[in-house]
Amino acid sequence: MENVKLIIEKNIQVGKDIYLMRLAGDTKAICNPGEFINITIPNYYLRRPISVCRYSNNHVDILYKVLGRGTKDLSTFKEKTEIDALIGLGNGFDITKSNKPLLIGGGIGIAPLFGLAEAFNKIGIKPTLIYGARSIDDIVLVDKLSKLADVHICTDDGSLGYKGNVIEYLKQSSIDFDYYYSCGPEKMLEFLAKEYSNGCVSLEARMGCGFGACMGCSIKTTNGYKRVCKEGPVFASSEVLF
Ligand SMILES: Cc1cc2nc3c(=O)[nH]c(=O)nc-3n(C[C@H](O)[C@H](O)[C@H](O)COP(=O)(O)OP(=O)(O)OC[C@H]3O[C@@H](n4cnc5c(N)ncnc54)[C@H](O)[C@@H]3O)c2cc1C
Ligand code: FES
């Protein structure tokens, strides 16, 4: 973990209440797709955890949805604003688990799957990606995703792609995979884990410190309590007691 100052290079709206922010600076402490960063937003006591979307040694992109006051404030930040953040947090995804990966993203849970797809591309693998959301307005950056993965889209209302959720889509499809990587709403992850045990889920939790000190983000697993911020956010599907 490192505490760094990053400069906003861009902060643009890419969908309904969804923003893409590029932060420039020393980001060498970010080692794996699926890690998160914890951002200080002035006037709020607690930092806000946001997944690493894409990254290099000198930048990190985040994709975030405006949910409450903190993310609303974040969406108003202008270019060249300095941001204080803890980076290199969490375990991230393990790409060595799969030769035929299936990535499954629900809503804003698509964010860490960009970096994951990119990591697979670097070792010569183009993963399959199922991207589900409520409607077409919640689906973002498909052009960029399509360069990294074989993308299948589902919407609850059928306004884009398959009409239904990601699990219904997966069941009726003939997608061949040996391991899945998922991030999205808790209910989606729970149903996915019940149907398919050969994969992992990236979880969210209300966080205090974000680096393992307060136990505030603990969840029940088959191996006792674990901290989402430290042992997670990525857990084996079979391990989480939803
Ligand atoms: C490891 C991790 C990675 C995340 N990655 C992303 C990401 O890539 N993009 C993104 O848009 N969001 C992400 N989130 C969620 C993000 O942290 C919250 O949306 C944000 O903190 C809300 O702040 P706020 O001040 O706008 O909302 P608040 O005013 O604090 O809360 C608004 C509502 O959101 C709920 N909420 C707040 N924080 C969380 C949380 N951590 N988990 C679940 N519900 C919460 C509150 O209960 C409340 O209902 C992630 C969370 C975690 C733990
Ligand atoms: S948020 Fe403090 S231990 Fe996880």
mmCIF file of C-alpha atoms and ligand atoms in Angstrom:
data_model
loop_
_atom_site.group_PDB
_atom_site.id
_atom_site.type_symbol
_atom_site.label_atom_id
_atom_site.label_comp_id
_atom_site.label_asym_id
_atom_site.label_seq_id
_atom_site.Cartn_x
_atom_site.Cartn_y
_atom_site.Cartn_z
ATOM 1 C CA MET A 1 0.000 0.000 0.000
ATOM 2 C CA GLU A 2 1.182 3.502 -0.751
ATOM 3 C CA ASN A 3 -0.218 6.954 -0.063
ATOM 4 C CA VAL A 4 0.171 9.021 -3.229
ATOM 5 C CA LYS A 5 -0.882 12.326 -4.752
ATOM 6 C CA LEU A 6 -2.404 11.920 -8.201
ATOM 7 C CA ILE A 7 -3.472 14.548 -10.699
ATOM 8 C CA ILE A 8 -6.791 14.325 -12.522
ATOM 9 C CA GLU A 9 -6.107 14.197 -16.267
ATOM 10 C CA LYS A 10 -9.729 13.721 -17.259
ATOM 11 C CA ASN A 11 -13.076 13.221 -15.577
ATOM 12 C CA ILE A 12 -15.761 12.628 -18.172
ATOM 13 C CA GLN A 13 -19.315 11.339 -18.116
ATOM 14 C CA VAL A 14 -19.601 8.110 -20.120
ATOM 15 C CA GLY A 15 -23.111 6.948 -19.196
ATOM 16 C CA LYS A 16 -26.099 7.660 -16.972
ATOM 17 C CA ASP A 17 -24.442 8.811 -13.706
ATOM 18 C CA ILE A 18 -21.239 7.011 -14.747
ATOM 19 C CA TYR A 19 -17.863 8.767 -15.008
ATOM 20 C CA LEU A 20 -14.412 7.784 -16.195
ATOM 21 C CA MET A 21 -11.527 9.484 -14.399
ATOM 22 C CA ARG A 22 -7.855 9.266 -15.365
ATOM 23 C CA LEU A 23 -5.408 9.921 -12.528
ATOM 24 C CA ALA A 24 -1.740 10.498 -13.353
ATOM 25 C CA GLY A 25 1.238 10.016 -11.031
ATOM 26 C CA ASP A 26 3.369 7.283 -9.544
ATOM 27 C CA THR A 27 1.086 4.233 -9.590
ATOM 28 C CA LYS A 28 3.798 1.551 -9.476
ATOM 29 C CA ALA A 29 2.273 0.174 -6.259
ATOM 30 C CA ILE A 30 -0.678 -1.170 -8.259
ATOM 31 C CA CYS A 31 0.242 -4.769 -9.088
ATOM 32 C CA ASN A 32 -2.912 -6.654 -10.087
ATOM 33 C CA PRO A 33 -6.182 -6.015 -11.894
ATOM 34 C CA GLY A 34 -9.008 -6.156 -9.344
ATOM 35 C CA GLU A 35 -7.156 -4.150 -6.700
ATOM 36 C CA PHE A 36 -8.784 -0.951 -5.481
ATOM 37 C CA ILE A 37 -7.724 2.538 -4.509
ATOM 38 C CA ASN A 38 -9.127 4.530 -1.589
ATOM 39 C CA ILE A 39 -9.717 8.176 -2.413
ATOM 40 C CA THR A 40 -9.880 11.134 -0.061
ATOM 41 C CA ILE A 41 -12.755 13.427 -0.946
ATOM 42 C CA PRO A 42 -12.451 16.777 0.863
ATOM 43 C CA ASN A 43 -14.969 17.261 3.714
ATOM 44 C CA TYR A 44 -15.595 13.513 4.189
ATOM 45 C CA TYR A 45 -14.029 11.616 7.058
ATOM 46 C CA LEU A 46 -13.916 8.242 5.318
ATOM 47 C CA ARG A 47 -12.146 7.654 2.039
ATOM 48 C CA ARG A 48 -14.160 6.155 -0.847
ATOM 49 C CA PRO A 49 -12.990 2.784 -2.235
ATOM 50 C CA ILE A 50 -13.052 2.470 -6.046
ATOM 51 C CA SER A 51 -11.730 -0.401 -8.185
ATOM 52 C CA VAL A 52 -8.749 -0.040 -10.439
ATOM 53 C CA CYS A 53 -10.221 -0.057 -13.942
ATOM 54 C CA ARG A 54 -7.067 0.152 -16.089
ATOM 55 C CA TYR A 55 -3.566 1.020 -14.955
ATOM 56 C CA SER A 56 0.091 1.450 -15.849
ATOM 57 C CA ASN A 57 3.118 2.612 -13.836
ATOM 58 C CA ASN A 58 2.111 6.243 -14.241
ATOM 59 C CA HIS A 59 -1.673 6.305 -14.391
ATOM 60 C CA VAL A 60 -4.810 4.681 -13.093
ATOM 61 C CA ASP A 61 -8.290 4.910 -14.610
ATOM 62 C CA ILE A 62 -11.365 4.570 -12.421
ATOM 63 C CA LEU A 63 -14.935 4.093 -13.589
ATOM 64 C CA TYR A 64 -17.460 5.193 -11.001
ATOM 65 C CA LYS A 65 -21.164 5.649 -10.550
ATOM 66 C CA VAL A 66 -22.614 8.628 -8.699
ATOM 67 C CA LEU A 67 -24.436 7.049 -5.765
ATOM 68 C CA GLY A 68 -24.299 9.517 -2.880
ATOM 69 C CA ARG A 69 -22.718 12.835 -1.959
ATOM 70 C CA GLY A 70 -19.070 11.707 -2.120
ATOM 71 C CA THR A 71 -19.219 10.367 -5.655
ATOM 72 C CA LYS A 72 -21.358 13.365 -6.671
ATOM 73 C CA ASP A 73 -18.554 15.665 -5.466
ATOM 74 C CA LEU A 74 -15.974 13.503 -7.263
ATOM 75 C CA SER A 75 -17.873 13.950 -10.529
ATOM 76 C CA THR A 76 -17.426 17.735 -10.296
ATOM 77 C CA PHE A 77 -13.628 17.648 -9.905
ATOM 78 C CA LYS A 78 -11.823 19.421 -12.715
ATOM 79 C CA GLU A 79 -8.680 18.489 -14.655
ATOM 80 C CA LYS A 80 -5.397 19.228 -12.843
ATOM 81 C CA THR A 81 -7.003 18.819 -9.389
ATOM 82 C CA GLU A 82 -4.753 16.907 -6.985
ATOM 83 C CA ILE A 83 -6.232 13.802 -5.337
ATOM 84 C CA ASP A 84 -4.881 12.027 -2.266
ATOM 85 C CA ALA A 85 -5.263 8.248 -2.495
ATOM 86 C CA LEU A 86 -4.110 4.993 -0.978
ATOM 87 C CA ILE A 87 -3.193 2.629 -3.808
ATOM 88 C CA GLY A 88 -2.154 -1.010 -4.064
ATOM 89 C CA LEU A 89 -5.066 -2.184 -1.892
ATOM 90 C CA GLY A 90 -6.649 -5.629 -1.904
ATOM 91 C CA ASN A 91 -5.592 -8.893 -3.505
ATOM 92 C CA GLY A 92 -6.864 -8.511 -7.085
ATOM 93 C CA PHE A 93 -7.607 -11.247 -9.617
ATOM 94 C CA ASP A 94 -5.331 -14.245 -10.196
ATOM 95 C CA ILE A 95 -4.986 -14.709 -13.959
ATOM 96 C CA THR A 96 -3.004 -17.937 -13.587
ATOM 97 C CA LYS A 97 -6.203 -19.805 -12.708
ATOM 98 C CA SER A 98 -7.519 -19.858 -16.261
ATOM 99 C CA ASN A 99 -6.627 -20.547 -19.875
ATOM 100 C CA LYS A 100 -10.223 -20.054 -21.034
ATOM 101 C CA PRO A 101 -11.513 -17.228 -18.854
ATOM 102 C CA LEU A 102 -15.068 -15.978 -18.625
ATOM 103 C CA LEU A 103 -15.493 -12.484 -17.185
ATOM 104 C CA ILE A 104 -18.926 -11.556 -15.813
ATOM 105 C CA GLY A 105 -19.753 -7.954 -14.918
ATOM 106 C CA GLY A 106 -22.985 -6.516 -13.576
ATOM 107 C CA GLY A 107 -23.571 -2.752 -13.682
ATOM 108 C CA ILE A 108 -20.624 -0.721 -12.416
ATOM 109 C CA GLY A 109 -19.008 -4.078 -11.531
ATOM 110 C CA ILE A 110 -17.671 -3.942 -15.076
ATOM 111 C CA ALA A 111 -14.927 -1.532 -13.844
ATOM 112 C CA PRO A 112 -12.199 -3.981 -12.700
ATOM 113 C CA LEU A 113 -12.875 -6.334 -15.624
ATOM 114 C CA PHE A 114 -11.248 -3.860 -18.062
ATOM 115 C CA GLY A 115 -7.865 -4.274 -16.372
ATOM 116 C CA LEU A 116 -8.424 -8.010 -16.047
ATOM 117 C CA ALA A 117 -9.184 -8.395 -19.768
ATOM 118 C CA GLU A 118 -6.097 -6.306 -20.533
ATOM 119 C CA ALA A 119 -3.928 -8.557 -18.333
ATOM 120 C CA PHE A 120 -5.200 -11.645 -20.212
ATOM 121 C CA ASN A 121 -4.535 -9.927 -23.559
ATOM 122 C CA LYS A 122 -0.903 -9.393 -22.485
ATOM 123 C CA ILE A 123 -0.434 -13.181 -22.198
ATOM 124 C CA GLY A 124 -2.146 -13.804 -25.545
ATOM 125 C CA ILE A 125 -5.670 -14.647 -24.324
ATOM 126 C CA LYS A 126 -8.829 -12.863 -25.457
ATOM 127 C CA PRO A 127 -11.397 -13.622 -22.739
ATOM 128 C CA THR A 128 -15.157 -13.916 -23.114
ATOM 129 C CA LEU A 129 -17.099 -11.236 -21.244
ATOM 130 C CA ILE A 130 -20.770 -11.207 -20.251
ATOM 131 C CA TYR A 131 -21.796 -7.657 -19.359
ATOM 132 C CA GLY A 132 -25.219 -7.195 -17.793
ATOM 133 C CA ALA A 133 -27.085 -4.095 -16.665
ATOM 134 C CA ARG A 134 -30.602 -2.820 -16.109
ATOM 135 C CA SER A 135 -30.850 -1.070 -19.462
ATOM 136 C CA ILE A 136 -28.900 0.367 -22.382
ATOM 137 C CA ASP A 137 -28.256 3.596 -20.390
ATOM 138 C CA ASP A 138 -26.200 1.645 -17.861
ATOM 139 C CA ILE A 139 -23.958 -0.034 -20.444
ATOM 140 C CA VAL A 140 -20.732 1.898 -21.063
ATOM 141 C CA LEU A 141 -17.526 1.822 -23.107
ATOM 142 C CA VAL A 142 -18.499 -1.214 -25.189
ATOM 143 C CA ASP A 143 -16.206 -0.071 -28.024
ATOM 144 C CA LYS A 144 -13.195 -0.205 -25.689
ATOM 145 C CA LEU A 145 -14.264 -3.529 -24.137
ATOM 146 C CA SER A 146 -14.761 -5.133 -27.553
ATOM 147 C CA LYS A 147 -11.079 -4.592 -28.337
ATOM 148 C CA LEU A 148 -10.133 -6.553 -25.212
ATOM 149 C CA ALA A 149 -12.752 -9.315 -25.053
ATOM 150 C CA ASP A 150 -15.495 -11.185 -26.893
ATOM 151 C CA VAL A 151 -18.397 -9.198 -25.435
ATOM 152 C CA HIS A 152 -21.955 -10.500 -24.818
ATOM 153 C CA ILE A 153 -24.447 -7.950 -23.523
ATOM 154 C CA CYS A 154 -27.600 -8.549 -21.457
ATOM 155 C CA THR A 155 -30.104 -6.008 -20.184
ATOM 156 C CA ASP A 156 -33.016 -6.629 -17.819
ATOM 157 C CA ASP A 157 -35.385 -4.659 -20.045
ATOM 158 C CA GLY A 158 -34.021 -5.988 -23.350
ATOM 159 C CA SER A 159 -33.039 -2.513 -24.556
ATOM 160 C CA LEU A 160 -29.636 -3.895 -25.652
ATOM 161 C CA GLY A 161 -28.528 -7.477 -26.298
ATOM 162 C CA TYR A 162 -30.155 -10.458 -24.593
ATOM 163 C CA LYS A 163 -33.255 -9.708 -22.479
ATOM 164 C CA GLY A 164 -32.514 -11.138 -19.061
ATOM 165 C CA ASN A 165 -29.748 -11.327 -16.483
ATOM 166 C CA VAL A 166 -26.205 -12.635 -16.884
ATOM 167 C CA ILE A 167 -26.951 -15.993 -15.250
ATOM 168 C CA GLU A 168 -29.961 -16.687 -17.485
ATOM 169 C CA TYR A 169 -27.794 -15.763 -20.453
ATOM 170 C CA LEU A 170 -24.924 -18.006 -19.371
ATOM 171 C CA LYS A 171 -27.227 -21.002 -18.809
ATOM 172 C CA GLN A 172 -28.696 -20.880 -22.302
ATOM 173 C CA SER A 173 -25.395 -20.075 -24.046
ATOM 174 C CA SER A 174 -22.706 -22.486 -25.206
ATOM 175 C CA ILE A 175 -19.825 -20.414 -23.822
ATOM 176 C CA ASP A 176 -16.872 -22.673 -23.066
ATOM 177 C CA PHE A 177 -14.810 -21.596 -20.039
ATOM 178 C CA ASP A 178 -12.654 -23.186 -17.354
ATOM 179 C CA TYR A 179 -12.931 -20.452 -14.686
ATOM 180 C CA TYR A 180 -14.958 -17.274 -14.238
ATOM 181 C CA TYR A 181 -14.147 -13.878 -12.749
ATOM 182 C CA SER A 182 -17.130 -11.809 -11.597
ATOM 183 C CA CYS A 183 -17.936 -8.430 -10.121
ATOM 184 C CA GLY A 184 -21.343 -6.837 -9.642
ATOM 185 C CA PRO A 185 -24.344 -6.611 -7.329
ATOM 186 C CA GLU A 186 -24.206 -9.000 -4.368
ATOM 187 C CA LYS A 187 -27.360 -10.895 -5.425
ATOM 188 C CA MET A 188 -25.855 -11.551 -8.854
ATOM 189 C CA LEU A 189 -22.659 -12.886 -7.274
ATOM 190 C CA GLU A 190 -24.620 -15.027 -4.817
ATOM 191 C CA PHE A 191 -26.731 -16.682 -7.535
ATOM 192 C CA LEU A 192 -23.669 -17.131 -9.721
ATOM 193 C CA ALA A 193 -21.731 -18.789 -6.891
ATOM 194 C CA LYS A 194 -24.662 -21.150 -6.198
ATOM 195 C CA GLU A 195 -24.862 -22.248 -9.845
ATOM 196 C CA TYR A 196 -21.152 -22.321 -10.666
ATOM 197 C CA SER A 197 -18.376 -23.023 -8.152
ATOM 198 C CA ASN A 198 -15.421 -22.769 -10.572
ATOM 199 C CA GLY A 199 -14.767 -19.065 -10.259
ATOM 200 C CA CYS A 200 -14.273 -16.046 -8.073
ATOM 201 C CA VAL A 201 -16.331 -13.054 -6.981
ATOM 202 C CA SER A 202 -15.122 -9.524 -6.287
ATOM 203 C CA LEU A 203 -17.113 -8.186 -3.335
ATOM 204 C CA GLU A 204 -17.997 -4.748 -2.026
ATOM 205 C CA ALA A 205 -18.426 -3.860 1.632
ATOM 206 C CA ARG A 206 -18.825 -0.672 3.623
ATOM 207 C CA MET A 207 -15.245 0.194 4.518
ATOM 208 C CA GLY A 208 -13.584 2.056 7.336
ATOM 209 C CA CYS A 209 -9.797 2.073 6.977
ATOM 210 C CA GLY A 210 -9.554 0.107 3.703
ATOM 211 C CA PHE A 211 -6.225 -1.538 4.644
ATOM 212 C CA GLY A 212 -6.988 -4.213 7.209
ATOM 213 C CA ALA A 213 -6.837 -2.350 10.505
ATOM 214 C CA CYS A 214 -10.460 -1.849 11.638
ATOM 215 C CA MET A 215 -12.171 -5.176 10.760
ATOM 216 C CA GLY A 216 -15.163 -3.119 9.604
ATOM 217 C CA CYS A 217 -15.437 -4.918 6.265
ATOM 218 C CA SER A 218 -15.329 -8.508 7.589
ATOM 219 C CA ILE A 219 -17.469 -11.170 5.905
ATOM 220 C CA LYS A 220 -18.215 -14.787 6.783
ATOM 221 C CA THR A 221 -16.410 -17.413 4.722
ATOM 222 C CA THR A 222 -15.965 -21.173 4.958
ATOM 223 C CA ASN A 223 -12.561 -20.362 6.516
ATOM 224 C CA GLY A 224 -13.856 -17.969 9.181
ATOM 225 C CA TYR A 225 -14.149 -14.189 8.991
ATOM 226 C CA LYS A 226 -12.138 -12.427 6.291
ATOM 227 C CA ARG A 227 -11.635 -8.750 5.492
ATOM 228 C CA VAL A 228 -12.883 -7.617 2.085
ATOM 229 C CA CYS A 229 -10.189 -4.915 1.970
ATOM 230 C CA LYS A 230 -7.262 -7.192 2.834
ATOM 231 C CA GLU A 231 -7.932 -10.874 2.051
ATOM 232 C CA GLY A 232 -10.335 -9.690 -0.707
ATOM 233 C CA PRO A 233 -12.040 -8.084 -2.472
ATOM 234 C CA VAL A 234 -11.654 -11.198 -4.666
ATOM 235 C CA PHE A 235 -12.703 -14.514 -3.087
ATOM 236 C CA ALA A 236 -13.273 -18.013 -4.449
ATOM 237 C CA SER A 237 -17.009 -18.393 -5.121
ATOM 238 C CA SER A 238 -17.124 -21.552 -3.029
ATOM 239 C CA GLU A 239 -15.604 -19.750 -0.039
ATOM 240 C CA VAL A 240 -18.129 -16.949 0.523
ATOM 241 C CA LEU A 241 -21.095 -17.529 2.843
ATOM 242 C CA PHE A 242 -23.603 -15.137 1.296
HETATM 243 C C1 LIG B 1 -13.535 -2.760 -3.062
HETATM 244 C C2 LIG B 1 -14.567 -1.800 -3.606
HETATM 245 C C3 LIG B 1 -14.495 -1.417 -4.928
HETATM 246 C C4 LIG B 1 -15.446 -0.518 -5.451
HETATM 247 N N1 LIG B 1 -15.323 -0.177 -6.759
HETATM 248 C C5 LIG B 1 -16.194 0.712 -7.284
HETATM 249 C C6 LIG B 1 -16.046 1.129 -8.650
HETATM 250 O O1 LIG B 1 -15.135 0.729 -9.382
HETATM 251 N N2 LIG B 1 -16.950 2.036 -9.117
HETATM 252 C C7 LIG B 1 -17.973 2.505 -8.334
HETATM 253 O O2 LIG B 1 -18.775 3.310 -8.818
HETATM 254 N N3 LIG B 1 -18.125 2.127 -7.050
HETATM 255 C C8 LIG B 1 -17.250 1.259 -6.499
HETATM 256 N N4 LIG B 1 -17.399 0.887 -5.176
HETATM 257 C C9 LIG B 1 -18.516 1.448 -4.387
HETATM 258 C C10 LIG B 1 -18.144 2.858 -3.910
HETATM 259 O O3 LIG B 1 -17.143 2.757 -2.931
HETATM 260 C C11 LIG B 1 -19.366 3.548 -3.314
HETATM 261 O O4 LIG B 1 -20.325 3.715 -4.319
HETATM 262 C C12 LIG B 1 -18.983 4.923 -2.788
HETATM 263 O O5 LIG B 1 -18.138 4.788 -1.677
HETATM 264 C C13 LIG B 1 -20.233 5.698 -2.397
HETATM 265 O O6 LIG B 1 -19.831 6.933 -1.847
HETATM 266 P P1 LIG B 1 -20.833 8.163 -1.768
HETATM 267 O O7 LIG B 1 -20.265 9.163 -0.833
HETATM 268 O O8 LIG B 1 -21.201 8.620 -3.123
HETATM 269 O O9 LIG B 1 -22.124 7.492 -1.170
HETATM 270 P P2 LIG B 1 -22.632 7.525 0.339
HETATM 271 O O10 LIG B 1 -23.346 8.800 0.553
HETATM 272 O O11 LIG B 1 -21.514 7.122 1.271
HETATM 273 O O12 LIG B 1 -23.639 6.305 0.263
HETATM 274 C C14 LIG B 1 -24.692 6.290 -0.719
HETATM 275 C C15 LIG B 1 -25.268 4.880 -0.729
HETATM 276 O O13 LIG B 1 -24.268 3.924 -1.148
HETATM 277 C C16 LIG B 1 -24.071 2.899 -0.179
HETATM 278 N N5 LIG B 1 -22.637 2.636 -0.108
HETATM 279 C C17 LIG B 1 -21.661 3.517 0.210
HETATM 280 N N6 LIG B 1 -20.448 2.918 0.181
HETATM 281 C C18 LIG B 1 -20.665 1.639 -0.160
HETATM 282 C C19 LIG B 1 -19.813 0.532 -0.328
HETATM 283 N N7 LIG B 1 -18.508 0.584 -0.143
HETATM 284 N N8 LIG B 1 -20.378 -0.638 -0.667
HETATM 285 C C20 LIG B 1 -21.692 -0.727 -0.821
HETATM 286 N N9 LIG B 1 -22.558 0.283 -0.676
HETATM 287 C C21 LIG B 1 -22.061 1.453 -0.332
HETATM 288 C C22 LIG B 1 -24.623 3.498 1.100
HETATM 289 O O14 LIG B 1 -25.119 2.491 1.962
HETATM 290 C C23 LIG B 1 -25.745 4.392 0.627
HETATM 291 O O15 LIG B 1 -26.925 3.668 0.409
HETATM 292 C C24 LIG B 1 -16.489 -0.010 -4.626
HETATM 293 C C25 LIG B 1 -16.548 -0.405 -3.289
HETATM 294 C C26 LIG B 1 -15.623 -1.287 -2.784
HETATM 295 C C27 LIG B 1 -15.707 -1.698 -1.357
HETATM 296 S S1 FES B 2 -12.066 -1.524 6.074
HETATM 297 FE FE1 FES B 2 -10.892 -1.630 7.898
HETATM 298 S S2 FES B 2 -10.336 -3.747 7.941
HETATM 299 FE FE2 FES B 2 -11.337 -3.537 6.022
#
